[in-house]
């Protein structure tokens, strides 16, 4: 996508390094960084300089290539895999991409592994863009159908599942970009998404692309739905069970409950690498990342002098808990927008995706 008329991917190869957009500096500053080692990549994922399930997967793949450039022996490969796979726990795309990389390079001699790893990482990144474009086209149909004679289609989204969270286009935001580009009047309610406020990334993306949007607090969605101000909810996902349960940013579940109560269609936009075919009980089997209490107790922003500042919002001694994701049961999900079309959030609906994923 474009930033000030320059086209960017959220990760790219830059000679013997990779480039990323440092998302901890957005929305106030657009800063890119060069990463040259597997360790730097693991840190970028853990510190959320890069974030969003598909992007975490793609960046980790490049991280393995970087690590192999330094040590492509069997032990070097095993160490890099271990380092990267533990960078963040919930998005299954990390395991998916590293396993794919491992299967691709392990049978090769150490000398052959480096080029092969770079090639496979580039393929994972390119494929991510194709998957998101397909999701965009299928999701566009939903928005077009809803548009009818409405003056505007109001979509609510949670967190950031835009181009910043993928290699390009995004998952939940791809249909919105496609609809806007086609001239369908679309307006987005952007959940702030406390505590890390990924909604501000979504607002920044939408503003850069000229898509009308309004930032709302996380508690506003139910009220907006009760008053007929939301036509459709589209969210992304970090891991989806084979039966269609959607694990996504904390607070997604509450939006799905409100959507159900108000007969608002609730969709998750999900590329096949985000489906975890091994999960049978999502509530006990999906690891939910517990992040620092400080993310709840402090907020970051610009002060009056336009300097980045962190301020305490609780008094000393207040304890906080910070689960980063939740699970929306399949029965609350109207459908899943995938690269193969919009499918039911059921085992039968998702099954064809398993075949297309294994055929890649
Ligand atoms: O903690 P984050 O910012 O990595 O969480 C991101 C989300 O929950 C997204 O909705 C999800 O990864 C889908 S991104 C296309």
Coordinates of C-alpha atoms and ligand atoms in Angstrom, one line a residue:
X1 CA 0.0 0.0 0.0
X2 CA 1.1 3.6 -0.4
X3 CA 2.5 5.9 2.2
X4 CA 2.9 9.4 1.0
X5 CA 2.7 8.1 -2.6
X6 CA 5.5 5.5 -2.1
X7 CA 4.4 1.8 -2.4
X8 CA 5.4 -0.3 0.6
X9 CA 5.1 -3.9 1.7
X10 CA 5.3 -4.3 5.5
X11 CA 8.4 -6.5 5.1
X12 CA 10.9 -6.6 2.2
X13 CA 14.3 -8.1 1.4
X14 CA 17.1 -5.5 1.4
X15 CA 20.3 -7.2 0.2
X16 CA 21.6 -9.3 3.1
X17 CA 19.0 -7.8 5.5
X18 CA 15.3 -7.2 5.6
X19 CA 13.3 -4.0 6.0
X20 CA 10.3 -3.6 8.2
X21 CA 8.0 -0.8 9.2
X22 CA 8.4 -0.3 13.0
X23 CA 4.8 -0.4 14.2
X24 CA 5.7 0.6 17.7
X25 CA 6.3 4.1 16.3
X26 CA 3.0 4.4 14.4
X27 CA 0.7 6.2 14.1
X28 CA 2.7 9.3 15.0
X29 CA 5.9 8.4 13.1
X30 CA 6.6 6.3 10.0
X31 CA 9.9 4.6 10.7
X32 CA 11.5 1.8 8.8
X33 CA 14.2 -0.5 10.2
X34 CA 16.8 -2.9 8.8
X35 CA 17.1 -6.3 10.5
X36 CA 20.2 -8.4 9.8
X37 CA 20.1 -11.4 12.1
X38 CA 17.6 -14.0 13.3
X39 CA 17.9 -12.6 16.8
X40 CA 16.9 -9.1 15.6
X41 CA 13.9 -10.7 13.9
X42 CA 12.9 -12.6 17.0
X43 CA 13.1 -9.4 19.0
X44 CA 11.1 -7.4 16.4
X45 CA 8.3 -10.0 16.7
X46 CA 8.4 -10.2 20.5
X47 CA 8.5 -6.4 20.9
X48 CA 5.7 -6.0 18.3
X49 CA 7.7 -3.9 15.9
X50 CA 6.0 -6.3 13.5
X51 CA 2.7 -7.8 14.5
X52 CA -0.4 -9.4 13.0
X53 CA -0.6 -13.1 12.4
X54 CA 0.3 -13.3 8.6
X55 CA 3.1 -10.7 9.0
X56 CA 4.6 -12.5 12.0
X57 CA 4.7 -15.7 9.8
X58 CA 6.4 -13.9 6.8
X59 CA 8.9 -12.0 8.9
X60 CA 9.9 -15.2 10.8
X61 CA 10.5 -16.9 7.5
X62 CA 12.9 -14.2 6.5
X63 CA 14.4 -14.5 10.0
X64 CA 15.2 -18.1 9.3
X65 CA 16.9 -17.1 6.1
X66 CA 18.9 -14.4 7.9
X67 CA 20.0 -16.9 10.6
X68 CA 21.0 -19.5 8.0
X69 CA 23.1 -16.9 6.3
X70 CA 25.3 -16.9 9.4
X71 CA 25.1 -20.6 10.2
X72 CA 23.4 -23.1 7.9
X73 CA 24.6 -26.2 9.7
X74 CA 22.0 -28.7 11.2
X75 CA 22.6 -27.2 14.7
X76 CA 22.3 -23.6 13.3
X77 CA 19.0 -24.5 11.6
X78 CA 17.6 -26.1 14.8
X79 CA 18.7 -23.2 17.0
X80 CA 17.2 -20.6 14.6
X81 CA 13.9 -22.5 14.4
X82 CA 13.7 -22.7 18.2
X83 CA 14.5 -19.1 18.7
X84 CA 11.9 -17.8 16.2
X85 CA 9.1 -20.2 17.1
X86 CA 8.9 -18.9 20.6
X87 CA 8.8 -15.2 19.7
X88 CA 5.0 -15.0 20.2
X89 CA 2.6 -17.8 21.1
X90 CA -0.9 -17.3 19.7
X91 CA -0.7 -16.6 15.9
X92 CA -0.4 -20.1 14.3
X93 CA 1.1 -18.5 11.2
X94 CA 4.4 -18.5 13.0
X95 CA 4.5 -22.3 13.3
X96 CA 3.1 -22.7 9.8
X97 CA 5.7 -20.6 8.1
X98 CA 8.7 -22.0 10.1
X99 CA 7.6 -25.6 9.6
X100 CA 7.3 -24.9 5.9
X101 CA 10.7 -23.3 5.8
X102 CA 12.2 -26.2 7.8
X103 CA 10.7 -28.8 5.5
X104 CA 12.0 -26.9 2.5
X105 CA 15.6 -26.5 3.6
X106 CA 16.4 -29.4 6.0
X107 CA 16.8 -32.0 3.2
X108 CA 19.4 -29.8 1.5
X109 CA 23.2 -29.5 2.1
X110 CA 24.2 -26.6 4.4
X111 CA 25.6 -24.8 1.3
X112 CA 22.3 -25.0 -0.6
X113 CA 20.2 -23.9 2.4
X114 CA 20.8 -20.2 2.3
X115 CA 19.5 -19.4 -1.2
X116 CA 16.7 -21.9 -0.8
X117 CA 15.6 -20.2 2.5
X118 CA 15.6 -16.7 0.9
X119 CA 13.6 -18.1 -2.0
X120 CA 11.0 -19.8 0.2
X121 CA 10.7 -16.7 2.4
X122 CA 10.0 -14.6 -0.7
X123 CA 7.4 -17.1 -1.9
X124 CA 5.6 -17.0 1.5
X125 CA 5.5 -13.2 1.4
X126 CA 4.3 -13.2 -2.3
X127 CA 1.7 -15.8 -1.5
X128 CA 0.4 -13.8 1.4
X129 CA -0.4 -10.9 -0.9
X130 CA -2.2 -13.2 -3.3
X131 CA -4.3 -14.7 -0.4
X132 CA -5.2 -11.3 0.8
X133 CA -6.2 -10.1 -2.7
X134 CA -8.5 -13.2 -3.0
X135 CA -10.0 -12.5 0.4
X136 CA -10.5 -8.9 -0.7
X137 CA -12.4 -10.0 -3.8
X138 CA -14.7 -12.4 -1.9
X139 CA -15.3 -9.9 0.9
X140 CA -16.1 -7.3 -1.6
X141 CA -19.1 -9.4 -2.8
X142 CA -20.5 -9.3 0.7
X143 CA -20.1 -5.5 0.9
X144 CA -21.6 -5.0 -2.6
X145 CA -24.6 -7.2 -1.7
X146 CA -25.2 -5.1 1.5
X147 CA -24.7 -1.8 -0.3
X148 CA -28.1 -2.1 -2.2
X149 CA -29.7 1.3 -2.0
X150 CA -27.9 2.2 1.2
X151 CA -26.1 5.6 1.2
X152 CA -23.2 4.1 3.1
X153 CA -22.1 0.6 4.3
X154 CA -21.0 0.8 7.9
X155 CA -18.4 -1.8 8.8
X156 CA -17.0 -2.3 12.3
X157 CA -13.6 -3.8 12.8
X158 CA -11.5 -4.7 15.8
X159 CA -7.7 -4.4 16.2
X160 CA -5.6 -4.0 13.0
X161 CA -6.0 -6.7 10.3
X162 CA -4.9 -4.3 7.5
X163 CA -1.8 -4.2 5.3
X164 CA 0.4 -3.5 8.4
X165 CA -0.6 -6.9 9.8
X166 CA 0.1 -8.8 6.6
X167 CA 2.6 -8.4 3.8
X168 CA 0.1 -6.2 1.9
X169 CA -3.6 -5.4 1.6
X170 CA -4.6 -7.0 4.9
X171 CA -7.3 -9.6 5.6
X172 CA -10.3 -7.8 7.3
X173 CA -9.4 -4.5 5.6
X174 CA -8.8 -5.9 2.1
X175 CA -12.6 -6.1 1.2
X176 CA -12.9 -2.5 2.6
X177 CA -10.1 -1.2 0.4
X178 CA -11.6 -3.1 -2.6
X179 CA -15.0 -1.7 -2.0
X180 CA -13.7 1.9 -1.5
X181 CA -11.7 1.6 -4.7
X182 CA -14.8 0.4 -6.6
X183 CA -16.7 3.5 -5.5
X184 CA -19.0 1.7 -2.9
X185 CA -19.5 4.2 -0.1
X186 CA -18.1 2.5 2.9
X187 CA -17.4 3.9 6.4
X188 CA -15.5 2.0 9.1
X189 CA -16.1 2.1 12.8
X190 CA -12.6 1.5 14.2
X191 CA -12.4 -0.1 17.7
X192 CA -9.6 1.5 19.7
X193 CA -8.4 -1.9 20.8
X194 CA -7.0 -1.3 24.3
X195 CA -4.5 -1.8 25.6
X196 CA -2.1 -1.6 22.7
X197 CA -4.5 0.5 20.6
X198 CA -4.0 -1.3 17.3
X199 CA -7.1 0.6 16.2
X200 CA -4.9 3.6 15.8
X201 CA -2.9 1.7 13.2
X202 CA -6.2 0.9 11.4
X203 CA -7.2 4.5 11.5
X204 CA -3.8 5.5 10.1
X205 CA -4.0 3.0 7.3
X206 CA -7.6 4.0 6.4
X207 CA -6.7 7.7 6.4
X208 CA -3.7 7.0 4.1
X209 CA -6.0 5.3 1.7
X210 CA -8.8 7.9 2.0
X211 CA -11.4 5.5 3.5
X212 CA -13.9 7.3 5.7
X213 CA -13.7 6.0 9.3
X214 CA -14.4 6.9 12.9
X215 CA -12.4 5.8 15.9
X216 CA -14.6 4.5 18.8
X217 CA -13.8 3.2 22.3
X218 CA -13.9 -0.6 22.7
X219 CA -17.2 -0.3 24.6
X220 CA -19.1 1.5 21.9
X221 CA -19.8 -1.3 19.5
X222 CA -22.9 -2.8 21.2
X223 CA -24.5 0.7 21.4
X224 CA -23.8 1.4 17.7
X225 CA -25.3 -2.0 16.8
X226 CA -28.4 -1.4 18.9
X227 CA -28.9 1.9 17.0
X228 CA -28.6 0.3 13.5
X229 CA -25.3 2.0 12.8
X230 CA -23.3 -1.2 12.0
X231 CA -24.2 -3.2 8.8
X232 CA -21.4 -5.7 9.1
X233 CA -18.5 -6.7 11.4
X234 CA -15.2 -8.0 9.8
X235 CA -12.3 -9.0 12.0
X236 CA -9.0 -10.9 11.4
X237 CA -7.8 -13.9 13.2
X238 CA -4.7 -15.3 14.8
X239 CA -5.8 -18.9 14.8
X240 CA -9.0 -20.6 13.7
X241 CA -9.9 -24.1 14.7
X242 CA -10.9 -26.7 12.1
X243 CA -14.5 -26.2 13.4
X244 CA -14.5 -22.4 12.7
X245 CA -13.8 -21.0 16.2
X246 CA -12.0 -17.7 15.8
X247 CA -9.2 -16.7 18.1
X248 CA -8.4 -13.0 17.6
X249 CA -7.5 -9.9 19.6
X250 CA -9.0 -9.6 23.0
X251 CA -12.5 -8.1 22.8
X252 CA -13.4 -9.8 19.5
X253 CA -15.7 -12.2 21.4
X254 CA -17.7 -9.3 23.0
X255 CA -18.2 -7.8 19.6
X256 CA -19.5 -11.2 18.3
X257 CA -21.9 -11.5 21.2
X258 CA -23.3 -8.0 20.5
X259 CA -23.5 -8.7 16.8
X260 CA -25.5 -11.9 17.4
X261 CA -27.9 -10.1 19.8
X262 CA -28.5 -7.4 17.2
X263 CA -28.6 -9.6 14.1
X264 CA -25.5 -7.9 12.6
X265 CA -23.5 -10.3 10.4
X266 CA -20.1 -11.1 11.9
X267 CA -17.4 -12.3 9.6
X268 CA -13.7 -13.3 10.1
X269 CA -11.3 -12.8 7.2
X270 CA -8.9 -15.7 7.3
X271 CA -6.2 -17.0 5.0
X272 CA -5.6 -20.8 5.1
X273 CA -2.3 -20.5 7.0
X274 CA -4.2 -19.1 10.0
X275 CA -6.3 -22.3 10.3
X276 CA -4.9 -24.8 12.9
X277 CA -6.3 -28.1 11.8
X278 CA -5.0 -29.8 15.1
X279 CA -7.3 -27.9 17.5
X280 CA -10.3 -29.7 18.7
X281 CA -11.0 -27.7 22.0
X282 CA -10.0 -24.1 21.2
X283 CA -10.6 -22.8 24.8
X284 CA -8.1 -25.1 26.3
X285 CA -5.7 -25.8 23.4
X286 CA -5.0 -22.4 21.9
X287 CA -2.2 -20.7 23.9
X288 CA -3.4 -17.2 24.8
X289 CA -0.6 -14.7 25.2
X290 CA -0.5 -13.0 28.6
X291 CA 1.2 -9.6 28.1
X292 CA 2.7 -7.2 30.7
X293 CA 0.3 -5.6 33.1
X294 CA 2.1 -2.3 32.3
X295 CA 0.3 -2.2 29.0
X296 CA -2.9 -1.8 31.0
X297 CA -1.5 0.5 33.7
X298 CA 0.2 3.0 31.4
X299 CA -0.8 4.7 28.1
X300 CA 1.5 6.0 25.5
X301 CA 0.9 9.0 23.3
X302 CA 2.2 12.5 22.4
X303 CA 2.4 15.2 25.0
X304 CA 1.7 18.9 24.4
X305 CA 5.2 19.3 23.0
X306 CA 4.5 16.5 20.5
X307 CA 7.0 14.2 22.3
X308 CA 6.2 10.5 22.7
X309 CA 5.3 10.0 26.4
X310 CA 4.1 7.2 28.7
X311 CA 1.8 8.2 31.5
X312 CA 0.4 6.1 34.4
X313 CA -3.4 5.9 34.5
X314 CA -3.7 3.8 37.7
X315 CA -2.5 4.6 41.2
X316 CA 0.4 2.6 42.5
X317 CA -0.4 -0.8 43.7
X318 CA -3.2 -1.5 41.3
X319 CA -2.8 -4.9 39.8
X320 CA -3.8 -5.7 36.2
X321 CA -4.1 -8.7 34.0
X322 CA -3.6 -8.5 30.2
X323 CA -4.8 -11.5 28.1
X324 CA -4.1 -10.5 24.5
X325 CA -6.5 -12.7 22.6
X326 CA -9.9 -14.4 23.1
X327 CA -11.9 -17.1 21.3
X328 CA -15.2 -16.5 19.5
X329 CA -17.1 -19.7 19.3
X330 CA -18.1 -20.8 15.8
X331 CA -21.8 -20.4 16.4
X332 CA -21.4 -16.6 16.7
X333 CA -19.6 -16.4 13.4
X334 CA -21.8 -15.8 10.3
X335 CA -19.1 -16.9 7.9
X336 CA -15.4 -17.0 7.2
X337 CA -14.0 -15.0 4.3
X338 CA -11.2 -17.1 2.9
X339 CA -9.1 -17.1 -0.3
X340 CA -11.4 -19.8 -1.6
X341 CA -14.6 -17.9 -1.0
X342 CA -16.9 -17.1 1.9
X343 CA -17.5 -20.4 3.8
X344 CA -19.5 -21.5 6.9
X345 CA -17.7 -21.5 10.2
X346 CA -17.9 -25.2 10.4
X347 CA -15.7 -28.2 9.8
X348 CA -17.5 -28.9 6.5
X349 CA -17.2 -25.2 5.4
X350 CA -13.5 -25.1 6.1
X351 CA -12.6 -28.6 4.8
X352 CA -11.8 -27.5 1.2
X353 CA -9.2 -25.1 2.6
X354 CA -7.3 -28.0 4.0
X355 CA -6.9 -29.5 0.6
X356 CA -5.9 -26.2 -1.1
X357 CA -3.3 -25.5 1.7
X358 CA -1.7 -28.9 1.4
X359 CA -1.6 -28.5 -2.4
X360 CA 0.5 -25.4 -2.2
Ligands
LIG1 O1 -1.3 -8.6 19.0 P1 -1.4 -8.4 17.5 O2 -1.4 -6.9 17.2 O3 -0.3 -9.1 16.7 O4 -2.8 -9.0 17.2 C1 -3.2 -8.9 15.8 C2 -4.6 -9.4 15.7 O5 -5.3 -9.9 16.6 C3 -5.1 -9.4 14.3 O6 -6.5 -9.2 14.2 C4 -4.8 -10.8 13.6 O7 -3.5 -11.1 13.8 C5 -5.1 -10.8 12.2 S1 -4.0 -9.8 11.2 C6 -4.4 -10.0 9.6

